[in-house]
CSV table of C-alpha atoms in Angstrom, one decimal:
chain,number,residue,atom,x,y,z
A,1,MET,CA,12.2,-16.0,-20.9
A,2,THR,CA,12.6,-14.7,-17.3
A,3,GLY,CA,10.8,-14.8,-14.4
A,4,PHE,CA,10.0,-11.2,-14.2
A,5,ALA,CA,8.7,-11.4,-17.9
A,6,ARG,CA,6.6,-14.9,-16.1
A,7,SER,CA,5.5,-12.3,-13.5
A,8,PRO,CA,2.1,-11.6,-13.2
A,9,LYS,CA,0.0,-7.9,-14.1
A,10,LEU,CA,-0.8,-5.9,-11.5
A,11,THR,CA,-3.7,-4.4,-12.0
A,12,ARG,CA,-4.3,-1.2,-10.7
A,13,ALA,CA,-7.0,0.5,-8.2
A,14,GLY,CA,-9.4,4.5,-9.6
A,15,LEU,CA,-11.8,6.2,-10.1
A,16,VAL,CA,-14.3,6.2,-13.6
A,17,LEU,CA,-15.8,9.3,-14.5
A,18,ILE,CA,-19.1,8.1,-16.4
A,19,ASP,CA,-21.6,10.8,-17.6
A,20,PRO,CA,-24.7,9.5,-15.6
A,21,GLY,CA,-27.0,9.7,-19.2
A,22,SER,CA,-25.5,7.9,-21.2
A,23,GLY,CA,-23.3,5.8,-19.3
A,24,ALA,CA,-19.9,7.1,-21.6
A,25,VAL,CA,-17.2,7.1,-20.3
A,26,THR,CA,-16.0,10.8,-20.0
A,27,ARG,CA,-12.2,10.4,-18.1
A,28,ILE,CA,-9.7,7.3,-16.4
A,29,VAL,CA,-7.8,8.2,-13.3
A,30,SER,CA,-5.9,5.7,-12.5
A,31,LEU,CA,-4.1,4.9,-9.1
A,32,GLN,CA,-0.6,4.1,-9.8
A,33,TYR,CA,-0.1,2.0,-6.9
A,34,ALA,CA,-3.0,0.3,-5.1
A,35,ALA,CA,-2.4,1.8,-1.4
A,36,ASP,CA,-1.5,-0.8,1.6
A,37,THR,CA,-4.9,-0.5,3.6
A,38,LEU,CA,-8.1,0.3,1.8
A,39,THR,CA,-10.4,1.1,5.9
A,40,ARG,CA,-14.5,0.8,5.2
A,41,LYS,CA,-16.7,1.9,7.5
A,42,LEU,CA,-20.7,1.4,7.4
A,43,THR,CA,-23.4,2.9,9.6
A,44,ALA,CA,-26.5,1.0,9.8
A,45,GLN,CA,-29.9,2.7,8.6
A,46,ALA,CA,-32.3,1.7,10.9
A,47,VAL,CA,-35.4,2.8,13.0
A,48,GLU,CA,-34.6,4.4,15.6
A,49,ALA,CA,-37.7,7.0,16.3
A,50,GLU,CA,-37.1,8.3,20.2
A,51,GLY,CA,-39.3,6.3,22.3
A,52,ASP,CA,-39.9,3.5,20.6
A,53,ARG,CA,-38.3,-0.2,21.1
A,54,SER,CA,-41.4,-2.0,18.0
A,55,HIS,CA,-39.0,-1.8,15.1
A,56,PRO,CA,-35.1,-2.6,16.4
A,57,LEU,CA,-34.1,-5.2,13.6
A,58,ARG,CA,-36.4,-3.2,10.7
A,59,LEU,CA,-33.3,-1.0,8.2
A,60,THR,CA,-34.6,2.2,6.0
A,61,GLY,CA,-32.7,1.4,2.9
A,62,PRO,CA,-28.4,1.0,2.5
A,63,ALA,CA,-25.5,1.1,5.6
A,64,VAL,CA,-23.9,4.3,5.0
A,65,GLU,CA,-20.2,3.4,3.0
A,66,THR,CA,-17.0,5.6,3.8
A,67,ILE,CA,-13.9,4.1,2.1
A,68,THR,CA,-10.7,5.3,2.7
A,69,PHE,CA,-7.3,5.4,2.0
A,70,ASP,CA,-3.3,6.7,1.0
A,71,ALA,CA,-2.3,6.6,-2.5
A,72,GLU,CA,1.1,7.0,-4.0
A,73,LEU,CA,2.7,9.1,-7.1
A,74,ASP,CA,6.1,9.4,-8.4
A,75,ALA,CA,7.4,10.4,-12.2
A,76,THR,CA,10.9,8.8,-11.5
A,77,ASP,CA,10.0,5.8,-13.4
A,78,GLN,CA,9.2,7.8,-16.7
A,79,LEU,CA,11.2,10.8,-16.1
A,80,GLU,CA,13.7,8.2,-16.9
A,81,PHE,CA,12.6,7.7,-20.3
A,82,PRO,CA,11.8,11.2,-21.2
A,83,ASP,CA,11.0,11.5,-24.4
A,84,ASN,CA,8.1,8.5,-23.6
A,85,ASN,CA,7.3,10.4,-21.3
A,86,PRO,CA,7.5,14.8,-22.2
A,87,SER,CA,4.5,15.5,-20.4
A,88,ALA,CA,6.0,13.7,-17.2
A,89,VAL,CA,9.0,16.0,-17.7
A,90,GLU,CA,7.4,19.3,-18.5
A,91,THR,CA,4.8,19.4,-15.6
A,92,GLY,CA,5.7,16.6,-13.5
A,93,LEU,CA,3.1,15.1,-11.8
A,94,PHE,CA,0.4,18.2,-12.0
A,95,PRO,CA,-1.3,16.5,-14.2
A,96,ALA,CA,-2.4,14.0,-12.3
A,97,LEU,CA,-3.0,15.8,-9.6
A,98,ALA,CA,-5.5,17.9,-10.7
A,99,ALA,CA,-7.3,14.7,-12.6
A,100,LEU,CA,-8.5,14.1,-8.8
A,101,GLU,CA,-8.7,17.5,-7.4
A,102,SER,CA,-11.2,17.9,-10.7
A,103,LEU,CA,-13.8,15.5,-9.0
A,104,LEU,CA,-14.1,18.5,-5.8
A,105,HIS,CA,-14.6,21.5,-8.3
A,106,PRO,CA,-17.2,22.5,-10.3
A,107,THR,CA,-15.8,23.5,-14.2
A,108,VAL,CA,-15.4,26.9,-15.4
A,109,ALA,CA,-17.8,26.7,-18.0
A,110,GLN,CA,-20.1,25.9,-15.2
A,111,LEU,CA,-19.2,28.2,-12.2
A,112,GLU,CA,-19.2,31.4,-15.9
A,113,ARG,CA,-23.0,30.3,-16.2
A,114,GLN,CA,-24.1,30.1,-12.6
A,115,SER,CA,-22.7,34.3,-12.4
A,116,ALA,CA,-24.7,34.8,-16.1
A,117,GLN,CA,-27.8,33.2,-13.7
A,118,ARG,CA,-27.2,35.2,-10.8
A,119,LYS,CA,-26.0,38.9,-13.4
A,120,SER,CA,-29.8,37.4,-15.2
A,121,GLY,CA,-31.9,37.4,-11.8
A,122,SER,CA,-32.4,33.6,-12.3
A,123,PHE,CA,-34.8,33.2,-9.2
A,124,GLU,CA,-32.7,29.3,-8.9
A,125,ILE,CA,-28.8,29.6,-9.7
A,126,THR,CA,-29.1,25.4,-11.4
A,127,PRO,CA,-26.0,23.7,-8.7
A,128,ALA,CA,-23.2,22.5,-10.8
A,129,GLU,CA,-23.1,18.9,-11.6
A,130,THR,CA,-20.3,16.4,-11.9
A,131,PRO,CA,-19.7,12.9,-13.9
A,132,LEU,CA,-20.6,9.9,-11.5
A,133,ALA,CA,-17.5,8.1,-9.9
A,134,LEU,CA,-17.2,4.9,-10.3
A,135,PHE,CA,-14.7,3.5,-7.2
A,136,VAL,CA,-12.8,0.4,-9.0
A,137,TRP,CA,-10.3,-2.0,-6.3
A,138,SER,CA,-10.2,-5.1,-8.7
A,139,ARG,CA,-13.0,-6.6,-10.2
A,140,SER,CA,-15.1,-8.0,-6.9
A,141,ARG,CA,-15.4,-3.3,-6.0
A,142,VAL,CA,-17.3,-1.0,-8.3
A,143,VAL,CA,-19.4,1.8,-7.4
A,144,PRO,CA,-20.5,5.0,-7.4
A,145,VAL,CA,-18.8,6.7,-5.1
A,146,ARG,CA,-19.0,10.1,-3.6
A,147,LEU,CA,-14.8,11.5,-3.2
A,148,THR,CA,-16.0,14.1,0.5
A,149,ASP,CA,-12.4,14.4,1.2
A,150,LEU,CA,-8.2,15.1,-0.4
A,151,SER,CA,-5.3,15.7,1.5
A,152,ILE,CA,-2.6,16.0,-1.1
A,153,THR,CA,1.3,16.0,-0.1
A,154,GLU,CA,4.3,16.7,-3.0
A,155,ASP,CA,7.0,15.8,-1.4
A,156,PHE,CA,10.3,15.5,-3.9
A,157,PHE,CA,9.8,18.3,-6.7
A,158,ASP,CA,12.3,18.7,-10.1
A,159,PRO,CA,14.4,21.8,-11.1
A,160,ALA,CA,11.3,23.9,-11.9
A,161,LEU,CA,8.5,23.1,-8.9
A,162,ASN,CA,7.2,20.6,-10.3
A,163,PRO,CA,6.0,17.5,-8.4
A,164,ILE,CA,7.3,14.5,-8.7
A,165,ARG,CA,5.7,12.6,-5.7
A,166,ALA,CA,3.2,12.9,-3.8
A,167,LYS,CA,0.9,11.3,-1.1
A,168,VAL,CA,-2.6,10.8,-1.5
A,169,SER,CA,-5.7,10.1,0.8
A,170,LEU,CA,-8.5,10.0,-0.3
A,171,SER,CA,-11.7,9.4,1.6
A,172,LEU,CA,-14.3,8.3,-0.3
A,173,ARG,CA,-19.1,8.3,0.2
A,174,VAL,CA,-20.9,5.0,-1.6
A,175,LEU,CA,-23.6,6.7,-3.2
A,176,SER,CA,-26.4,4.1,-2.9
A,177,VAL,CA,-30.2,3.5,-4.7
A,178,ALA,CA,-31.0,6.1,-1.1
A,179,ASP,CA,-28.7,8.9,-2.8
A,180,LEU,CA,-29.7,8.5,-6.4
A,181,GLY,CA,-33.0,6.4,-6.6
A,182,PHE,CA,-33.5,3.9,-9.2
A,183,GLU,CA,-33.9,5.1,-11.6
A,184,HIS,CA,-30.6,6.8,-12.1
A,185,ARG,CA,-27.3,4.8,-14.1
A,186,GLY,CA,-25.4,4.6,-10.5
A,187,GLY,CA,-28.8,3.4,-8.9
A,188,GLY,CA,-28.1,0.4,-10.9
A,189,LEU,CA,-24.4,-0.1,-10.3
A,190,PHE,CA,-25.1,0.5,-6.6
A,191,MET,CA,-27.6,-2.9,-6.9
A,192,ALA,CA,-25.0,-4.7,-8.9
A,193,TYR,CA,-22.1,-4.0,-6.2
A,194,LEU,CA,-25.1,-5.2,-3.7
A,195,GLN,CA,-25.6,-7.9,-5.3
A,196,GLY,CA,-21.5,-9.1,-5.2
A,197,LYS,CA,-21.9,-8.3,-2.0
A,198,GLU,CA,-24.9,-11.4,-0.8
A,199,ALA,CA,-23.3,-13.5,-4.4
A,200,LEU,CA,-20.0,-13.6,-2.1
A,201,ALA,CA,-21.6,-14.0,1.1
A,202,ALA,CA,-23.5,-17.1,0.0
A,203,ARG,CA,-19.7,-18.6,-1.0
A,204,ALA,CA,-18.2,-17.5,3.6
A,205,ALA,CA,-17.8,-21.0,5.2
A,206,ALA,CA,-20.8,-21.3,7.5
A,207,GLY,CA,-20.3,-21.9,11.2
A,208,GLN,CA,-21.5,-24.2,13.7
A,209,LEU,CA,-22.8,-23.6,16.9
A,210,GLY,CA,-19.7,-26.0,18.4
A,211,GLU,CA,-17.6,-23.8,17.1
A,212,LEU,CA,-18.7,-20.9,19.8
A,213,GLY,CA,-18.8,-23.3,23.4
A,214,LEU,CA,-22.6,-24.3,22.4
A,215,GLY,CA,-24.1,-27.4,22.0
A,216,GLY,CA,-28.3,-25.4,20.9
A,217,LEU,CA,-29.3,-22.4,21.1
A,218,PRO,CA,-30.5,-21.4,25.2
A,219,THR,CA,-34.7,-21.8,24.8
Protein backbone atom coordinates (compact mmCIF):
# COMPACT_ATOMS: atom_id res chain seq x y z
CA MET A 1 0.00 0.00 0.00
CA THR A 2 1.37 3.39 -0.93
CA GLY A 3 1.48 6.50 1.21
CA PHE A 4 -1.16 8.02 -1.04
CA ALA A 5 -3.56 5.19 -0.22
CA ARG A 6 -3.16 5.95 3.50
CA SER A 7 -3.84 9.66 3.05
CA PRO A 8 -6.85 10.88 5.06
CA LYS A 9 -10.07 11.40 3.20
CA LEU A 10 -10.75 15.12 2.93
CA THR A 11 -14.12 16.37 4.11
CA ARG A 12 -15.89 18.74 1.76
CA ALA A 13 -17.92 21.76 2.77
CA GLY A 14 -21.28 22.49 1.22
CA LEU A 15 -24.93 23.40 1.49
CA VAL A 16 -27.73 20.96 2.27
CA LEU A 17 -31.24 21.97 1.22
CA ILE A 18 -34.09 20.48 3.21
CA ASP A 19 -37.87 20.74 3.19
CA PRO A 20 -38.76 22.90 6.22
CA GLY A 21 -41.84 20.80 6.96
CA SER A 22 -40.69 17.21 6.56
CA GLY A 23 -36.94 17.70 6.98
CA ALA A 24 -36.33 15.65 3.83
CA VAL A 25 -33.12 16.47 1.99
CA THR A 26 -33.96 17.94 -1.43
CA ARG A 27 -30.46 18.74 -2.67
CA ILE A 28 -26.84 18.65 -1.56
CA VAL A 29 -24.50 21.25 -3.05
CA SER A 30 -20.99 20.00 -2.37
CA LEU A 31 -18.12 22.42 -2.82
CA GLN A 32 -15.32 20.74 -4.70
CA TYR A 33 -12.52 22.43 -2.78
CA ALA A 34 -12.81 23.89 0.71
CA ALA A 35 -11.86 27.55 0.92
CA ASP A 36 -8.51 28.51 2.43
CA THR A 37 -10.15 31.39 4.29
CA LEU A 38 -13.56 31.76 5.88
CA THR A 39 -14.63 35.10 7.36
CA ARG A 40 -17.31 35.36 10.03
CA LYS A 41 -18.75 38.57 11.48
CA LEU A 42 -20.95 38.65 14.57
CA THR A 43 -22.94 41.73 15.58
CA ALA A 44 -24.50 41.87 19.04
CA GLN A 45 -28.24 42.43 19.38
CA ALA A 46 -28.22 44.71 22.41
CA VAL A 47 -30.62 47.13 24.06
CA GLU A 48 -29.82 50.42 22.35
CA ALA A 49 -32.61 52.79 23.35
CA GLU A 50 -31.36 56.32 22.86
CA GLY A 51 -30.35 57.85 26.17
CA ASP A 52 -31.10 54.63 28.06
CA ARG A 53 -28.07 53.43 30.01
CA SER A 54 -29.93 51.18 32.42
CA HIS A 55 -29.38 47.93 30.48
CA PRO A 56 -25.86 48.07 29.03
CA LEU A 57 -25.28 44.31 29.37
CA ARG A 58 -28.61 43.02 28.16
CA LEU A 59 -29.01 41.26 24.81
CA THR A 60 -32.26 41.21 22.91
CA GLY A 61 -31.45 38.07 20.92
CA PRO A 62 -28.70 36.01 19.29
CA ALA A 63 -25.94 37.87 17.50
CA VAL A 64 -26.39 38.46 13.78
CA GLU A 65 -23.73 36.28 12.13
CA THR A 66 -22.57 36.52 8.54
CA ILE A 67 -20.22 34.13 6.78
CA THR A 68 -18.25 34.90 3.63
CA PHE A 69 -15.80 32.76 1.71
CA ASP A 70 -14.50 31.95 -1.76
CA ALA A 71 -14.52 28.50 -3.32
CA GLU A 72 -13.05 27.12 -6.53
CA LEU A 73 -14.72 24.73 -8.95
CA ASP A 74 -12.78 22.80 -11.59
CA ALA A 75 -14.05 20.18 -14.04
CA THR A 76 -10.61 19.31 -15.39
CA ASP A 77 -10.33 16.05 -13.43
CA GLN A 78 -13.74 14.86 -14.64
CA LEU A 79 -12.87 15.67 -18.24
CA GLU A 80 -9.84 13.37 -18.02
CA PHE A 81 -12.32 10.48 -17.76
CA PRO A 82 -15.11 11.51 -20.16
CA ASP A 83 -16.84 8.13 -20.19
CA ASN A 84 -17.39 8.36 -16.43
CA ASN A 85 -18.44 12.01 -16.45
CA PRO A 86 -20.77 12.64 -19.43
CA SER A 87 -22.41 15.63 -17.73
CA ALA A 88 -19.09 17.45 -17.35
CA VAL A 89 -18.27 16.74 -21.00
CA GLU A 90 -21.63 18.07 -22.17
CA THR A 91 -22.09 21.10 -19.89
CA GLY A 92 -18.90 21.65 -17.87
CA LEU A 93 -19.58 23.45 -14.59
CA PHE A 94 -22.98 24.79 -15.61
CA PRO A 95 -24.91 22.30 -13.40
CA ALA A 96 -22.82 23.05 -10.30
CA LEU A 97 -23.15 26.79 -10.82
CA ALA A 98 -26.87 26.53 -11.52
CA ALA A 99 -27.36 24.62 -8.26
CA LEU A 100 -25.85 27.53 -6.34
CA GLU A 101 -27.81 30.12 -8.30
CA SER A 102 -31.05 28.27 -7.60
CA LEU A 103 -30.74 29.35 -3.96
CA LEU A 104 -31.43 32.93 -5.04
CA HIS A 105 -34.24 32.37 -7.56
CA PRO A 106 -37.88 31.37 -7.08
CA THR A 107 -38.71 28.31 -9.12
CA VAL A 108 -40.50 28.60 -12.46
CA ALA A 109 -43.57 27.00 -10.85
CA GLN A 110 -43.57 29.60 -8.07
CA LEU A 111 -43.27 32.48 -10.54
CA GLU A 112 -46.08 31.08 -12.68
CA ARG A 113 -48.27 30.70 -9.59
CA GLN A 114 -47.63 34.34 -8.62
CA SER A 115 -48.47 35.42 -12.18
CA ALA A 116 -51.73 33.48 -12.05
CA GLN A 117 -52.62 35.12 -8.72
CA ARG A 118 -52.04 38.57 -10.20
CA LYS A 119 -54.17 37.78 -13.24
CA SER A 120 -56.99 36.51 -11.05
CA GLY A 121 -56.93 39.73 -9.02
CA SER A 122 -55.78 38.04 -5.84
CA PHE A 123 -55.58 40.56 -3.00
CA GLU A 124 -52.42 38.97 -1.61
CA ILE A 125 -49.63 37.47 -3.71
CA THR A 126 -48.04 34.51 -1.92
CA PRO A 127 -44.27 35.11 -1.57
CA ALA A 128 -42.09 32.32 -2.89
CA GLU A 129 -40.55 30.15 -0.17
CA THR A 130 -37.19 28.52 -0.74
CA PRO A 131 -35.99 25.29 0.88
CA LEU A 132 -34.13 25.68 4.16
CA ALA A 133 -30.38 25.80 3.49
CA LEU A 134 -27.88 24.38 5.97
CA PHE A 135 -24.25 25.43 5.72
CA VAL A 136 -22.01 22.49 6.57
CA TRP A 137 -18.38 23.13 7.39
CA SER A 138 -17.27 20.10 9.43
CA ARG A 139 -19.37 18.23 11.98
CA SER A 140 -18.99 21.14 14.40
CA ARG A 141 -20.60 23.70 12.09
CA VAL A 142 -24.02 22.82 10.69
CA VAL A 143 -26.14 25.95 10.69
CA PRO A 144 -29.26 27.27 8.90
CA VAL A 145 -28.43 30.12 6.53
CA ARG A 146 -29.75 32.31 3.77
CA LEU A 147 -27.54 32.91 0.75
CA THR A 148 -27.58 36.70 0.42
CA ASP A 149 -24.98 37.29 -2.27
CA LEU A 150 -23.24 35.16 -4.90
CA SER A 151 -20.46 36.27 -7.20
CA ILE A 152 -19.19 33.96 -9.96
CA THR A 153 -16.02 34.36 -12.00
CA GLU A 154 -15.66 31.89 -14.89
CA ASP A 155 -12.06 31.86 -16.11
CA PHE A 156 -11.65 28.87 -18.45
CA PHE A 157 -13.94 27.34 -21.08
CA ASP A 158 -14.08 24.30 -23.34
CA PRO A 159 -14.51 24.61 -27.14
CA ALA A 160 -18.31 24.75 -26.68
CA LEU A 161 -17.89 27.65 -24.19
CA ASN A 162 -18.93 25.58 -21.20
CA PRO A 163 -17.15 26.87 -18.06
CA ILE A 164 -14.41 24.52 -16.90
CA ARG A 165 -12.96 26.53 -14.01
CA ALA A 166 -14.76 29.05 -11.82
CA LYS A 167 -14.38 30.92 -8.57
CA VAL A 168 -17.49 31.60 -6.49
CA SER A 169 -17.78 34.07 -3.62
CA LEU A 170 -20.63 33.39 -1.20
CA SER A 171 -22.14 35.57 1.51
CA LEU A 172 -24.37 33.77 4.01
CA ARG A 173 -26.49 35.10 6.84
CA VAL A 174 -27.05 32.71 9.72
CA LEU A 175 -30.77 32.29 10.47
CA SER A 176 -31.43 32.23 14.21
CA VAL A 177 -34.54 31.71 16.30
CA ALA A 178 -35.06 35.48 16.00
CA ASP A 179 -35.61 34.90 12.26
CA LEU A 180 -37.32 31.52 12.24
CA GLY A 181 -38.88 31.10 15.68
CA PHE A 182 -38.46 28.22 18.10
CA GLU A 183 -41.08 26.01 16.44
CA HIS A 184 -39.45 26.11 12.99
CA ARG A 185 -37.18 23.21 12.09
CA GLY A 186 -34.40 25.69 11.33
CA GLY A 187 -34.86 27.25 14.77
CA GLY A 188 -34.09 23.90 16.38
CA LEU A 189 -31.02 23.49 14.20
CA PHE A 190 -29.81 26.94 15.20
CA MET A 191 -30.24 26.09 18.89
CA ALA A 192 -28.17 22.94 18.37
CA TYR A 193 -25.52 25.10 16.65
CA LEU A 194 -25.51 27.52 19.58
CA GLN A 195 -25.32 24.69 22.10
CA GLY A 196 -22.31 23.35 20.21
CA LYS A 197 -20.62 26.73 20.54
CA GLU A 198 -21.27 26.75 24.28
CA ALA A 199 -19.81 23.26 24.64
CA LEU A 200 -16.71 24.26 22.71
CA ALA A 201 -16.34 27.44 24.79
CA ALA A 202 -16.40 25.32 27.95
CA ARG A 203 -13.39 23.40 26.62
CA ALA A 204 -11.29 26.53 26.06
CA ALA A 205 -8.26 26.83 28.33
CA ALA A 206 -8.94 29.18 31.24
CA GLY A 207 -6.68 32.21 31.45
CA GLN A 208 -5.08 33.60 34.60
CA LEU A 209 -4.99 37.20 35.79
CA GLY A 210 -1.24 36.91 36.14
CA GLU A 211 -0.95 36.42 32.40
CA LEU A 212 -2.49 39.86 32.01
CA GLY A 213 -0.06 41.43 34.44
CA LEU A 214 -2.64 41.63 37.24
CA GLY A 215 -2.47 40.30 40.77
CA GLY A 216 -6.18 40.94 41.19
CA LEU A 217 -8.96 43.13 39.92
CA PRO A 218 -9.16 46.75 41.09
CA THR A 219 -11.71 47.37 43.84
